[in-house]
Amino acid sequence: MTAVFKIVPTTQKYDWGKIGLSSKVAQYAVAAKVPGFTLDEGGTDKLLLGGQLQLWMGTHTSGPSRLLGSDVALSEHLALHPELIGEKVVEKFREAGAGQGNLPFLFKVLAIEKALSIQTHPDKKTAEQLHKERPDVYKDANHKPEMALALTPFTAMCGFLPLSQIAIFLITTPEFAALIPPTIASSFVSISSSNISGPAEKAALKDLFAAVMTAEESAFKTQLQKLVQRYEAREVQNAEDGVRDLVLRLHSQFPGDIGVFCAFMLNYVQMGPGDAIFLAAGEPHAYVTGDIIECMATSDNVIRAGLTPKLRDIPNLVSGLTYGAGDARRHMVQPVGWASTAYTKLYDPPIPEFSVLQVLVPPAESEAHPAVDGPSIAIVTGGTGALEWEAGGRLNVAKGDVVFVGAGTALKVVNSGDAELAMYRAFVEAQNRDLCTEVGITVSYWPGLRCAVAPFSLLGVLNPINPGVMWHWKKRSFDFYEQYGTDTVSVVPILSGKPAFYTANLEVIHQVLGGGINSSWVKPRLSAFNEWGTNVLTAEGDIWLRHRRVIQPAFNNSMYALVWEQTVLMYEAMMQGEKWCDQKIVEIPVLQEYTSKLAFLIIAICGFGMKTSWTEEKREKGGELTIAEALRLVTTRSPFSHFPKWVSKLPIKSLRTLQTAHRMLDGYMKAQINERVAIIQKQMNLDEEGDRDVFSLMVRANERNVHSAHDQKSTLTDDELIANVFLLLFAGYETTAHSLAATFALLAAHPEAQEDVHRQIMDVVGCDRDPRVGDYHELDKVLNVFYEASRMFPASFASTRVAAEDVELKVPAAFDSGEHATIVAPKGTSIVIDAVALQYSPRYYSDPTQFNPSRWEGDNKVELVAGFSYGPRNCLGRRFATTEAVAFLTMWLRDWKVEPLLEKGETIEDWRLKVLDARFFLVLAIKDVPIRLTRRTLV
Ligand code: HEM
């Protein structure tokens, strides 16, 4: 018994179908000599078909396909040979009759001349109920989610418009507004600017839609007549431009039909060949014109409400809609590459019943399709060729042929003609597509960017036309997300790299980062941070908890007091060391030299417990590295840390020095741990306070746990302690240094904000004393400028999580709908948290491109300070960084006025353009900041 054979589709007559050979249905039917086709030589196209038709391919009882050259129905044949459907599919779709040879999907070709009815399809539960109540109208108990794939230019109405758009029509189009009682219209308008589509918004939309669809016949007919007359006279408001032609077209086809007014409530999409839309249950839609391939769950359940002579079931339509509103893009299905094929694209809507492949094989080429674990039906829509399969099977095919392919059959599609061989193949597999396991499939269904290479793959970064590592920064204006109508998008590379989600949406971010140790989202391998071994940043699950339990206690008030005191001392040491104490004006060409040195010294002293100072002696030329130098070398992560380990063994001088530094520090740290453990044990025995640096506090917490019966499991080995100390150096050094540099640059560019901060410093601290750690909370304006600069230049610009299992994400479907879609992120899917886009999102920050420190006033900062991340794995060093920043800025801004250092002929605007831009330097950093300091007259 052969696994691949031709079948004969049925034709169904509909009064909206195209007539003549311009119809794809007619073309395929004629080419394949579908029996029962009556050709009328005298008709418009010489070949006038016996009616307007659609092709059905499948096992639906209203139009079952047969095997070519026989009277046997496909379903009968499949019932006798269930292996053609495949054991797993039979099992999974048993309820839908797969055991009796029924396929879960129905494949069709439609050629639409006249709009189809305004309709929706019930969900499974409603379908069962409707079928029970009215079996004459709702002929089966199945749901009918469907996908339409355009073969020619294709237009359709689909899904509700954004509420704000409907509200505009209420103003511009009096004929439409007249159908809606004033109370319903005014409560709709008052809620229409809401970005959320909660129950209130949905209720308002439902009231409005119901009011239109149940408007009294004489009233809507009068209004429709007025509207058509106005449009014919070309009296059209700007906002109506896009609907005029549609209204006139619908009215010419269905004069006086209430469905014409749906043009003011539904999206109108115009698509080209290869574009596809998916319509889930409860989404109102109407196909308007064009030829399409359509695939759906096997069902013929349609609830109609307008543009039709057929039965209208308005109560069930009104009650069965989801009332999600938003941009039409949320219905689009984005195709992706399939398996390792060259000429095949996969359209995969998020339902288990079907997926569709588009196969376009050029002349003299062939395409190998791996075996699909379920049955498929393919229709050849152009060209000639052959299908070949195992054991020498071969079937010649040409335009119009419809072929069944049994489960588990690998196929070769060979083009033997001069033209492209085009084929569409619908298939079903038993894998749980509700929780689908193929990464590319579900990700690509969601709207987003289709690119040749992933932005962050090696090729993406090296490609000169790609923004590479600056990708996030270049797209910060938020237009990137806006074009897709949602702030969670898919990025699907065609040639290199894996598909991923990118999000700038807090709701989604909370779902991803909010989980605890059993979270379904884990960090990817972060080899650049693992140089010294697993640590609190890179560990997962229980191991992470063990690390965090030892490290967290070190981040306490006495350590923050140390950070404050050391920062104040370091500022004074810097003034002396740089000999600025007596200067009135200081010019600094690159401010980062100072913020970097400061951040390094503070983390070395307060994190590592090192005794060092601003003017630490340099070693003699050729002499041994000092420990401070070694630390600086390894802390300033070299780009080599991103390369494989063997690269570090290459005979390059700087790499050898780096290795020496590593060795030195390793030995030093091990000795230090032993030394500190001995001291700390003594202190603990005597109940004495010890050193307040993070390293000492960690060793102390570890020792306490080692000796506690209760916490013995929460201890770290010496190597793990060392790994964490180095991690803290990496995590806290460049991030703080660059955020500080950005703060100074923005203050130089905004003198009014600087004066405001200066006033507060004078009020709180004045000139007669050094600032104390207790001033921290009074100096909120200083903290706010640091937060605002960190928002505009987020050092940690993106972080990635990977789904450890198939996991559901509730994602806002569109900016202005508030409607949520559930995306399934299959195991292995990455989601990139786009901190730049989040921090430039107008959804969370008004005027996001403006430097506005006052936005941080008030108590809701925790939620908004995105730069330090969220959830249980948020930044452990946030208070460390802000303490250091507030102390340093307070000292500096009290003593100096900070202004742009201009080059000859340069204006302040030139300076802003040059400096207030980002570059990538291990973290996202501001460009070199040249500033001029003028000593303030002390009052
Ligand atoms: C402006 C300065 C800083 C910024 C913007 C920053 C940002 C961040 C972000 C975004 C994360 C989360 C990373 C992820 O989940 O992928 C993080 C984690 C972390 N940061 Fe910071 N950080 C800063 C300063 C510091 C400092 C000064 C220290 C230590 C002294 C530090 C220690 C850590 C640690 C240990 C983690 C890992 C927490 C965990 O996974 O449990 N950070 N930081």
GROMACS .gro file of C-alpha atoms and ligand atoms in nm, residues 513 523 526 535-539 544 548 551 555 559 603 607 694 724 727-729 731-737 739-740 786 790 794-801 866-870 872-878 880-882 884, ligand 1:
model
   98
  513LEU     CA    1   1.219   3.731   3.648
  523LYS     CA    2   2.010   3.222   3.280
  526LEU     CA    3   2.744   3.317   3.113
  535ASN     CA    4   2.912   3.227   4.157
  536VAL     CA    5   2.596   3.399   4.271
  537LEU     CA    6   2.540   3.562   3.930
  538THR     CA    7   2.580   3.245   3.724
  539ALA     CA    8   2.444   2.974   3.955
  544TRP     CA    9   2.226   2.993   4.365
  548ARG     CA   10   2.316   3.408   4.795
  551ILE     CA   11   2.675   3.670   5.030
  555PHE     CA   12   2.531   4.368   5.210
  559MET     CA   13   2.921   4.775   5.486
  603ILE     CA   14   3.515   4.798   4.506
  607GLY     CA   15   3.449   4.450   4.827
  694VAL     CA   16   3.226   4.227   5.163
  724ASN     CA   17   3.218   3.536   4.431
  727LEU     CA   18   3.224   3.834   4.048
  728LEU     CA   19   3.152   4.129   4.276
  729LEU     CA   20   3.449   4.312   4.130
  731ALA     CA   21   2.961   4.325   3.854
  732GLY     CA   22   3.025   4.640   4.049
  733TYR     CA   23   3.310   4.811   3.871
  734GLU     CA   24   3.228   4.910   3.514
  735THR     CA   25   2.856   4.939   3.580
  736THR     CA   26   2.906   5.199   3.854
  737ALA     CA   27   3.190   5.380   3.675
  739SER     CA   28   2.670   5.525   3.528
  740LEU     CA   29   2.861   5.792   3.721
  786PHE     CA   30   2.196   5.905   3.926
  790SER     CA   31   2.119   5.510   3.472
  794PRO     CA   32   2.155   5.157   3.131
  795ALA     CA   33   2.493   4.989   3.186
  796SER     CA   34   2.322   4.652   3.193
  797PHE     CA   35   2.132   4.701   2.869
  798ALA     CA   36   1.986   4.354   2.822
  799SER     CA   37   1.964   4.025   3.000
  800THR     CA   38   1.856   3.693   2.868
  801ARG     CA   39   1.665   3.404   3.016
  866ALA     CA   40   1.466   4.879   3.583
  867GLY     CA   41   1.843   4.903   3.542
  868PHE     CA   42   1.905   4.693   3.850
  869SER     CA   43   1.664   4.419   3.741
  870TYR     CA   44   1.367   4.270   3.927
  872PRO     CA   45   1.469   3.749   4.363
  873ARG     CA   46   1.775   3.782   4.138
  874ASN     CA   47   1.782   4.157   4.125
  875CYS     CA   48   2.111   4.340   4.169
  876LEU     CA   49   2.264   4.260   4.504
  877GLY     CA   50   2.491   4.562   4.479
  878ARG     CA   51   2.229   4.829   4.407
  880PHE     CA   52   2.641   4.966   4.726
  881ALA     CA   53   2.636   5.150   4.391
  882THR     CA   54   2.390   5.420   4.497
  884GLU     CA   55   2.900   5.531   4.639
  940HEM     C1   56   2.514   5.110   3.845
  940HEM     C2   57   2.562   4.997   3.892
  940HEM     C3   58   2.499   4.860   3.871
  940HEM     C4   59   2.406   4.819   3.781
  940HEM     C5   60   2.337   4.902   3.673
  940HEM     C6   61   2.382   4.678   3.805
  940HEM     C7   62   2.289   4.602   3.735
  940HEM     C8   63   2.264   4.469   3.762
  940HEM     C9   64   2.168   4.389   3.692
  940HEM    C10   65   2.080   4.438   3.577
  940HEM    C11   66   2.170   4.264   3.744
  940HEM    C12   67   2.085   4.144   3.699
  940HEM    C13   68   2.158   4.072   3.590
  940HEM    C14   69   2.079   3.956   3.534
  940HEM     O1   70   1.985   3.910   3.597
  940HEM     O2   71   2.111   3.910   3.424
  940HEM    C15   72   2.268   4.264   3.848
  940HEM    C16   73   2.298   4.153   3.923
  940HEM    C17   74   2.395   4.154   4.021
  940HEM     N1   75   2.470   4.262   4.060
  940HEM    FE1   76   2.459   4.452   3.994
  940HEM     N2   77   2.460   4.637   3.906
  940HEM    C18   78   2.534   4.745   3.951
  940HEM    C19   79   2.624   4.747   4.054
  940HEM    C20   80   2.658   4.639   4.131
  940HEM    C21   81   2.754   4.640   4.238
  940HEM    C22   82   2.830   4.764   4.287
  940HEM    C23   83   2.763   4.511   4.285
  940HEM    C24   84   2.847   4.454   4.396
  940HEM    C25   85   2.918   4.522   4.478
  940HEM    C26   86   2.671   4.431   4.208
  940HEM    C27   87   2.648   4.294   4.227
  940HEM    C28   88   2.555   4.220   4.160
  940HEM    C29   89   2.534   4.078   4.185
  940HEM    C30   90   2.608   3.993   4.287
  940HEM    C31   91   2.433   4.037   4.100
  940HEM    C32   92   2.375   3.895   4.085
  940HEM    C33   93   2.254   3.877   4.177
  940HEM    C34   94   2.196   3.736   4.168
  940HEM     O3   95   2.189   3.678   4.057
  940HEM     O4   96   2.153   3.685   4.273
  940HEM     N3   97   2.609   4.510   4.115
  940HEM     N4   98   2.323   4.390   3.858
   0.00000   0.00000   0.00000
